Short mmCIF file of C-alpha atoms in Angstrom, two decimals:
data_model
loop_
_atom_site.label_atom_id
_atom_site.label_comp_id
_atom_site.label_asym_id
_atom_site.label_seq_id
_atom_site.Cartn_x
_atom_site.Cartn_y
_atom_site.Cartn_z
CA SER A 1 -27.93 9.15 -0.97
CA VAL A 2 -27.31 5.49 -0.15
CA ASP A 3 -23.94 3.97 0.62
CA SER A 4 -22.57 2.22 -2.48
CA GLU A 5 -21.22 -0.64 -0.37
CA VAL A 6 -24.77 -1.41 0.74
CA LEU A 7 -26.19 -1.08 -2.78
CA ASN A 8 -23.55 -3.46 -4.15
CA LYS A 9 -25.05 -6.20 -1.99
CA ILE A 10 -28.53 -5.78 -3.51
CA ASP A 11 -28.88 -8.23 -6.40
CA LEU A 12 -31.34 -6.31 -8.60
CA PRO A 13 -30.78 -5.34 -12.25
CA PHE A 14 -31.89 -1.72 -11.63
CA ILE A 15 -29.39 -1.31 -8.77
CA LYS A 16 -26.53 -2.69 -10.86
CA GLU A 17 -27.39 -0.34 -13.74
CA TYR A 18 -27.74 2.61 -11.36
CA LEU A 19 -24.30 1.96 -9.83
CA GLN A 20 -22.80 1.65 -13.31
CA VAL A 21 -24.27 5.03 -14.33
CA LYS A 22 -23.00 6.70 -11.14
CA LYS A 23 -19.55 5.23 -11.70
CA PHE A 24 -19.32 6.60 -15.23
CA GLU A 25 -20.69 9.98 -14.11
CA LYS A 26 -17.85 10.25 -11.60
CA LEU A 27 -15.35 9.07 -14.19
CA LYS A 28 -16.50 11.77 -16.62
CA ASN A 29 -17.09 14.67 -14.25
CA THR A 30 -14.29 14.14 -11.73
CA TYR A 31 -11.42 12.46 -13.54
CA LEU A 32 -11.71 13.01 -17.30
CA ALA A 33 -13.01 16.57 -16.99
CA GLY A 34 -10.10 17.44 -14.71
CA LEU A 35 -7.53 16.04 -17.12
CA ILE A 36 -9.08 17.86 -20.06
CA ARG A 37 -9.34 21.13 -18.13
CA GLU A 38 -5.70 21.07 -16.98
CA SER A 39 -4.06 19.77 -20.16
CA VAL A 40 -2.04 22.05 -22.43
CA ASN A 41 -1.09 20.64 -25.83
CA GLY A 42 -1.90 17.18 -24.53
CA VAL A 43 0.25 17.43 -21.40
CA VAL A 44 -0.81 17.87 -17.76
CA ARG A 45 1.54 19.39 -15.18
CA PRO A 46 0.10 18.67 -11.73
CA PHE A 47 1.12 20.49 -8.57
CA PHE A 48 2.73 18.39 -5.83
CA ASN A 49 2.22 20.06 -2.46
CA LEU A 50 4.44 19.56 0.58
CA HIS A 51 2.71 22.02 2.91
CA THR A 52 -0.94 20.94 3.04
CA VAL A 53 -0.95 17.47 4.65
CA ARG A 54 -0.79 17.15 8.43
CA THR A 55 0.77 13.69 8.21
CA TYR A 56 3.81 15.21 6.44
CA ARG A 57 3.03 13.29 3.30
CA SER A 58 2.36 15.09 0.02
CA SER A 59 -0.78 16.00 -1.88
CA SER A 60 -1.48 16.82 -5.50
CA SER A 61 -3.80 19.23 -7.32
CA MET A 62 -4.74 20.62 -10.74
CA PRO A 63 -5.23 17.74 -11.48
CA ASN A 64 -4.92 15.46 -8.47
CA PHE A 65 -2.35 13.03 -9.84
CA GLN A 66 -2.45 11.00 -6.61
CA ASN A 67 -6.17 10.25 -6.78
CA LEU A 68 -6.52 8.49 -10.11
CA PRO A 69 -8.77 5.39 -9.89
CA ILE A 70 -6.99 2.06 -9.78
CA ARG A 71 -9.05 -0.32 -7.61
CA ASP A 72 -11.95 -0.29 -10.07
CA LYS A 73 -10.46 -2.03 -13.10
CA GLU A 74 -12.86 -0.44 -15.59
CA GLN A 75 -12.23 3.10 -14.36
CA GLY A 76 -8.51 2.44 -14.00
CA GLU A 77 -8.24 1.24 -17.59
CA ILE A 78 -10.02 4.27 -19.03
CA ILE A 79 -8.03 6.83 -17.03
CA ARG A 80 -4.59 5.24 -17.28
CA LYS A 81 -4.90 4.75 -21.01
CA ALA A 82 -5.01 8.56 -21.18
CA PHE A 83 -1.37 8.69 -20.04
CA VAL A 84 1.11 7.73 -22.76
CA PRO A 85 4.89 8.04 -22.95
CA ARG A 86 6.83 9.98 -25.53
CA GLU A 87 7.73 8.13 -28.70
CA GLY A 88 10.37 5.50 -27.89
CA TYR A 89 9.79 5.72 -24.13
CA ARG A 90 8.25 3.58 -21.39
CA ILE A 91 5.94 5.07 -18.76
CA GLY A 92 5.76 3.63 -15.26
CA GLY A 93 7.21 4.02 -11.82
CA VAL A 94 9.43 2.86 -8.99
CA ASP A 95 8.11 2.51 -5.47
CA TYR A 96 9.32 1.25 -2.13
CA SER A 97 8.32 -2.32 -1.38
CA GLY A 98 6.29 -2.55 1.83
CA ILE A 99 7.73 0.74 3.05
CA GLU A 100 5.23 1.33 5.85
CA VAL A 101 5.88 -2.13 7.34
CA ARG A 102 9.58 -1.37 7.30
CA VAL A 103 9.17 2.16 8.70
CA SER A 104 7.08 0.81 11.57
CA ALA A 105 10.08 -1.40 12.40
CA PHE A 106 12.26 1.75 12.52
CA TYR A 107 10.11 2.86 15.46
CA ASN A 108 9.08 -0.28 17.31
CA LYS A 109 12.20 -2.44 16.70
CA ASP A 110 10.06 -5.56 17.17
CA PRO A 111 12.43 -8.54 16.68
CA GLU A 112 9.69 -10.72 15.17
CA LEU A 113 8.73 -8.03 12.65
CA ILE A 114 12.39 -7.49 11.79
CA ARG A 115 12.81 -11.24 11.30
CA TYR A 116 9.94 -11.31 8.83
CA ILE A 117 11.45 -8.39 6.91
CA THR A 118 15.02 -9.70 6.80
CA ASP A 119 14.51 -13.47 6.44
CA PRO A 120 13.67 -14.30 2.78
CA SER A 121 12.23 -17.69 3.77
CA SER A 122 9.65 -16.16 6.13
CA ASP A 123 6.27 -14.80 5.07
CA MET A 124 4.08 -12.88 7.52
CA HIS A 125 1.01 -12.91 5.28
CA ARG A 126 1.29 -16.63 4.53
CA ASP A 127 1.61 -17.51 8.20
CA THR A 128 -1.29 -15.27 9.16
CA GLY A 129 -3.44 -16.68 6.35
CA MET A 130 -2.75 -20.20 7.58
CA ASP A 131 -3.87 -19.16 11.07
CA LEU A 132 -6.98 -17.30 9.88
CA TYR A 133 -8.27 -20.02 7.56
CA LEU A 134 -6.78 -23.01 9.43
CA LEU A 135 -4.72 -24.08 6.42
CA THR A 136 -1.47 -25.98 5.99
CA GLU A 137 1.31 -24.41 3.93
CA LYS A 138 0.50 -26.83 1.10
CA GLN A 139 -3.16 -25.79 1.17
CA MET A 140 -2.04 -22.13 0.99
CA ALA A 141 -0.01 -22.61 -2.19
CA LYS A 142 -1.13 -20.97 -5.43
CA PRO A 143 -3.78 -20.73 -6.80
CA CYS A 144 -5.18 -20.27 -3.26
CA GLU A 145 -5.73 -16.54 -2.62
CA ALA A 146 -5.88 -16.79 1.18
CA ARG A 147 -2.52 -14.98 1.50
CA PHE A 148 -3.88 -11.98 -0.44
CA TYR A 149 -6.89 -11.66 1.85
CA ALA A 150 -4.85 -12.23 5.01
CA LYS A 151 -2.57 -9.37 3.93
CA ASN A 152 -5.28 -6.91 2.88
CA CYS A 153 -8.13 -7.84 5.23
CA PHE A 154 -6.18 -8.55 8.40
CA VAL A 155 -2.44 -7.80 8.62
CA PHE A 156 -2.41 -4.30 7.17
CA PRO A 157 -5.77 -3.29 8.74
CA GLU A 158 -4.49 -4.48 12.14
CA PHE A 159 -1.27 -2.48 11.68
CA TYR A 160 -3.38 0.59 10.86
CA GLY A 161 -5.55 0.19 13.96
CA ASP A 162 -8.53 -1.89 12.84
CA TYR A 163 -9.86 -4.72 15.01
CA TYR A 164 -11.10 -8.26 14.70
CA LYS A 165 -14.81 -7.60 14.06
CA ASN A 166 -14.21 -5.62 10.86
CA CYS A 167 -11.42 -7.96 9.78
CA ALA A 168 -13.59 -11.05 10.35
CA ARG A 169 -16.45 -9.61 8.30
CA ASN A 170 -14.16 -8.80 5.35
CA LEU A 171 -12.41 -12.16 5.53
CA TRP A 172 -15.75 -14.01 5.65
CA ASN A 173 -17.15 -11.99 2.73
CA ALA A 174 -14.03 -12.78 0.69
CA ILE A 175 -14.89 -16.48 0.91
CA SER A 176 -18.11 -15.90 -1.05
CA ASP A 177 -17.25 -12.82 -3.12
CA ALA A 178 -13.98 -14.27 -4.41
CA ASN A 179 -15.14 -17.90 -4.38
CA LEU A 180 -12.16 -18.61 -2.15
CA LYS A 181 -10.76 -22.14 -2.30
CA ARG A 182 -7.86 -24.14 -0.96
CA ALA A 183 -4.99 -24.87 -3.34
CA ASP A 184 -6.50 -28.30 -4.03
CA GLY A 185 -9.82 -26.74 -5.06
CA MET A 186 -11.90 -27.41 -1.94
CA PRO A 187 -14.25 -24.45 -1.24
CA MET A 188 -13.11 -22.54 1.83
CA LYS A 189 -16.47 -22.73 3.61
CA GLU A 190 -16.48 -26.52 3.22
CA HIS A 191 -12.92 -26.61 4.58
CA LEU A 192 -13.87 -24.47 7.59
CA ARG A 193 -16.88 -26.69 8.29
CA GLU A 194 -14.51 -29.63 8.49
CA LYS A 195 -12.53 -27.62 11.05
CA GLY A 196 -15.67 -27.01 13.14
CA ILE A 197 -16.43 -23.44 11.97
CA LYS A 198 -19.93 -23.56 10.50
CA THR A 199 -21.29 -20.03 11.13
CA TYR A 200 -20.05 -16.48 10.82
CA LYS A 201 -20.25 -16.01 14.59
CA GLN A 202 -17.92 -18.97 15.10
CA PHE A 203 -15.53 -17.52 12.50
CA GLU A 204 -15.57 -14.09 14.20
CA THR A 205 -14.68 -15.70 17.53
CA HIS A 206 -11.86 -17.57 15.80
CA VAL A 207 -10.51 -14.33 14.25
CA GLN A 208 -10.65 -12.69 17.68
CA GLY A 209 -8.31 -15.43 18.91
CA VAL A 210 -6.00 -14.89 15.93
CA GLU A 211 -5.89 -11.17 16.75
CA ASP A 212 -5.04 -11.90 20.38
CA ARG A 213 -2.13 -14.13 19.37
CA PHE A 214 -1.04 -11.65 16.69
CA TRP A 215 -0.48 -8.83 19.19
CA ASN A 216 0.06 -10.56 22.52
CA GLU A 217 2.31 -13.40 21.38
CA LYS A 218 3.79 -12.66 17.95
CA PHE A 219 4.25 -8.87 17.94
CA MET A 220 4.39 -8.12 21.67
CA VAL A 221 7.15 -5.52 21.28
CA TYR A 222 5.19 -3.73 18.54
CA GLN A 223 2.09 -3.70 20.77
CA GLN A 224 4.05 -2.28 23.70
CA TRP A 225 5.50 0.45 21.46
CA LYS A 226 2.01 1.48 20.37
CA ASP A 227 0.86 1.77 23.97
CA ASP A 228 3.98 3.67 25.08
CA TRP A 229 3.92 5.98 22.02
CA PHE A 230 0.30 6.97 22.59
CA GLU A 231 0.83 7.41 26.34
CA ALA A 232 3.73 9.80 25.64
CA TYR A 233 1.56 11.75 23.18
CA GLU A 234 -1.25 12.10 25.73
CA LYS A 235 1.27 13.39 28.29
CA ASN A 236 3.06 15.85 25.96
CA GLY A 237 0.39 16.79 23.42
CA TYR A 238 2.69 16.10 20.47
CA PHE A 239 5.01 13.53 18.91
CA ASN A 240 8.12 13.86 16.78
CA THR A 241 8.88 11.84 13.66
CA LEU A 242 12.23 10.23 12.96
CA THR A 243 12.82 12.78 10.21
CA GLY A 244 12.53 15.68 12.66
CA PHE A 245 8.96 16.90 12.16
CA GLN A 246 6.40 17.43 14.90
CA CYS A 247 2.69 16.60 14.96
CA LYS A 248 1.03 18.69 17.66
CA GLY A 249 -2.46 19.05 19.09
CA ARG A 250 -4.55 17.49 21.82
CA GLY A 251 -7.38 15.07 21.21
CA MET A 252 -5.95 13.06 18.31
CA GLU A 253 -7.22 9.50 17.89
CA LYS A 254 -4.85 6.70 18.79
CA ASN A 255 -4.81 5.38 15.22
CA LYS A 256 -3.63 8.76 13.91
CA VAL A 257 -0.96 9.08 16.59
CA ILE A 258 0.40 5.67 15.63
CA ASN A 259 -0.02 5.87 11.84
CA TRP A 260 1.03 9.44 11.04
CA PRO A 261 4.69 9.11 12.07
CA VAL A 262 4.95 5.97 9.94
CA GLN A 263 3.22 7.48 6.90
CA GLY A 264 5.21 10.69 7.13
CA VAL A 265 8.60 8.99 7.34
CA ALA A 266 7.65 6.55 4.56
CA PHE A 267 7.07 9.53 2.27
CA HIS A 268 10.22 11.28 3.48
CA CYS A 269 12.28 8.28 2.38
CA LEU A 270 10.96 8.95 -1.11
CA LEU A 271 11.42 12.69 -0.71
CA TRP A 272 15.05 12.17 0.34
CA SER A 273 15.63 10.01 -2.74
CA LEU A 274 13.87 12.18 -5.31
CA PRO A 275 16.37 15.07 -5.69
CA ARG A 276 19.25 12.59 -5.75
CA ILE A 277 17.54 10.67 -8.55
CA LEU A 278 17.08 13.92 -10.48
CA LYS A 279 20.81 14.68 -10.05
CA MET A 280 21.56 11.18 -11.33
CA TYR A 281 19.45 11.87 -14.44
CA LYS A 282 21.43 15.06 -14.97
CA LYS A 283 24.79 13.35 -14.36
CA TYR A 284 24.18 10.82 -17.14
CA ASP A 285 22.45 13.40 -19.36
CA PHE A 286 19.45 11.11 -19.68
CA ARG A 287 16.65 11.90 -22.11
CA SER A 288 14.30 10.30 -19.58
CA LYS A 289 12.24 12.36 -17.14
CA VAL A 290 10.70 12.06 -13.70
CA ILE A 291 7.10 13.14 -14.29
CA GLY A 292 5.27 12.71 -10.98
CA GLN A 293 5.00 11.23 -7.51
CA ILE A 294 2.28 9.18 -5.82
CA HIS A 295 3.05 8.88 -2.09
CA ASP A 296 5.72 6.13 -2.13
CA GLU A 297 6.06 5.92 -5.93
CA ILE A 298 8.16 7.99 -8.33
CA THR A 299 6.52 8.11 -11.76
CA MET A 300 8.86 8.20 -14.75
CA ASP A 301 8.90 8.49 -18.53
CA ASN A 302 12.09 6.62 -19.34
CA HIS A 303 13.72 6.01 -22.70
CA ALA A 304 13.90 2.30 -23.48
CA ASP A 305 17.69 2.39 -23.86
CA GLU A 306 18.17 4.07 -20.47
CA LEU A 307 15.78 2.08 -18.30
CA ASP A 308 18.19 -0.60 -17.01
CA LEU A 309 20.83 1.90 -15.86
CA ILE A 310 18.19 4.16 -14.31
CA LEU A 311 16.75 1.28 -12.27
CA THR A 312 20.21 0.17 -11.12
CA GLU A 313 21.16 3.68 -9.98
CA THR A 314 17.72 4.32 -8.47
CA GLU A 315 17.94 1.13 -6.39
CA LYS A 316 21.34 2.26 -5.09
CA ILE A 317 19.99 5.65 -4.02
CA MET A 318 16.69 4.48 -2.52
CA CYS A 319 17.92 1.34 -0.79
CA GLN A 320 21.64 1.77 -0.04
CA ASP A 321 22.64 5.43 0.06
CA ILE A 322 19.71 6.36 2.29
CA ARG A 323 20.90 3.95 5.00
CA LYS A 324 24.21 5.78 5.16
CA GLU A 325 22.33 9.05 5.75
CA TRP A 326 19.85 7.86 8.38
CA GLU A 327 21.28 5.45 10.94
CA TRP A 328 17.83 4.62 12.31
CA VAL A 329 16.98 2.72 9.10
CA ASN A 330 17.41 -0.65 10.80
CA VAL A 331 16.10 -3.04 8.11
CA PRO A 332 16.88 -3.48 4.40
CA LEU A 333 14.83 -1.40 1.95
CA GLY A 334 13.62 -2.70 -1.40
CA ILE A 335 12.02 -1.20 -4.48
CA GLU A 336 9.70 -2.51 -7.16
CA ALA A 337 9.32 -1.21 -10.70
CA GLU A 338 6.46 -1.40 -13.19
CA PHE A 339 6.71 0.02 -16.72
CA SER A 340 4.79 -0.19 -19.96
CA ASP A 341 6.34 -1.57 -23.12
CA VAL A 342 7.72 1.02 -25.53
CA ASN A 343 4.98 3.49 -26.61
CA ASP A 344 2.27 1.67 -24.61
CA SER A 345 0.03 3.56 -22.19
CA TRP A 346 0.38 3.63 -18.40
CA PHE A 347 -2.43 1.09 -18.11
CA TYR A 348 -0.24 -1.63 -19.64
CA LYS A 349 2.59 -1.33 -17.13
CA LYS A 350 3.97 -4.62 -15.83
CA PRO A 351 6.68 -5.63 -13.33
CA VAL A 352 10.30 -5.07 -14.31
CA ALA A 353 12.84 -7.13 -12.38
CA ILE A 354 15.08 -5.41 -9.84
CA ASN A 355 17.30 -7.14 -7.30
CA ASN A 356 15.34 -6.28 -4.14
CA LEU A 357 13.10 -7.70 -1.42
CA GLU A 358 9.61 -8.13 -2.87
CA LYS A 359 7.60 -10.11 -0.36
CA PHE A 360 5.73 -7.13 1.12
#
C-alpha cells in the first residue's frame, strides 16, 4: 500500500490509471454498494447517532449519510445524482455559515476575531492572503484565488492546531497545482520573485513570520485562551463545553482539547434548532420534510411552493431564537442554503439567497 498523496505526484500514465481504478473501486464497493444494500423501494433511511462520538457531535450509519464523497468532483457527481427529490420538490440543505469560527469566539472572546465576524467590511481570509502572498487588495480581487487558499491552507488549519511548515508546503503547492495568479494575471511565483522570495525555503520562513504575527499580534487573546484552556485541562483532567457536556480523560492532545469543545457546541447549535424546525414544519402543515443531517447542515426535501417561507422561519430559529436561549452566543449567527431546481438531483444544488452573514 502506497499513500495516494504520494502517488498523485508521480507523473506516469500507469500511476494515473491505477489511481483512477482504485477510486472507482471505492466508489462501487463503499458508497454505491452501501446505498443499494440499505435502500427499500428506492429510499434510504440512515441512522443518526448521538451517543457514539466523543466530541459530542453526531455520526451516521446504515448508510453513513455524513461520509458521502464531495471533494472529488467525479465521485461527488456520481453519488449525489443518486439522491433525487420527490416530484415537485427541491432537495438541498441549510447550514450554519462559519459556525466553528463563531463558536470559537464564544469561548475566547477575542476582540479582533469578533470584529472580523461582526464587521461586514472586514475579511480575515483576504487580509491573511495579502500577508501570505504579499499582495495588495487590488491584486487579491477576483479572479485571484489567493483568498481561497489562505482560508483553507492557513487560517482554518491554524485554528485547528496546524503549524507553519505544513501550511507553507500546501500554500506553495497551490501556486503550481492551481496555477495561482494575481488578479492582473501575473503568475504568483513570478510575483513572489519580485518580492525577493525565490525558493521554497524562503517562502517557508516568510510563512513562519505570518504565523507569528497571526497569533502574537492579531489574535493574542485567542492564543492566550488556548494556553489557559489546555493548562486547566492538564490540571483537572477534563473540560466542560458551553452546552453542559464534559470531555474527560488524561493524556489528550492539545489540538483535541481545543477543538472538541468548539466542534461539539457547533453541532449542538444545530441540534437545538432541529426539533424547533420540525415543529415549524408541523405548525404550517408543510408537505416538505427534513431528511437528514450532516454535522452543521440540515438536509431537506422541500416543496417548491414552501421553500421561501421555510428558509425565512429557519433563519429565525437558527440565528435569532437561539441567541435568546443561550446568552453566551456573543456574535451574530448566519445560515446559508443550497437547493436543487425542482425535480433535479442533489448534485445540482446551488445557493439560494438568505439574508445572513456569508463571508465565512
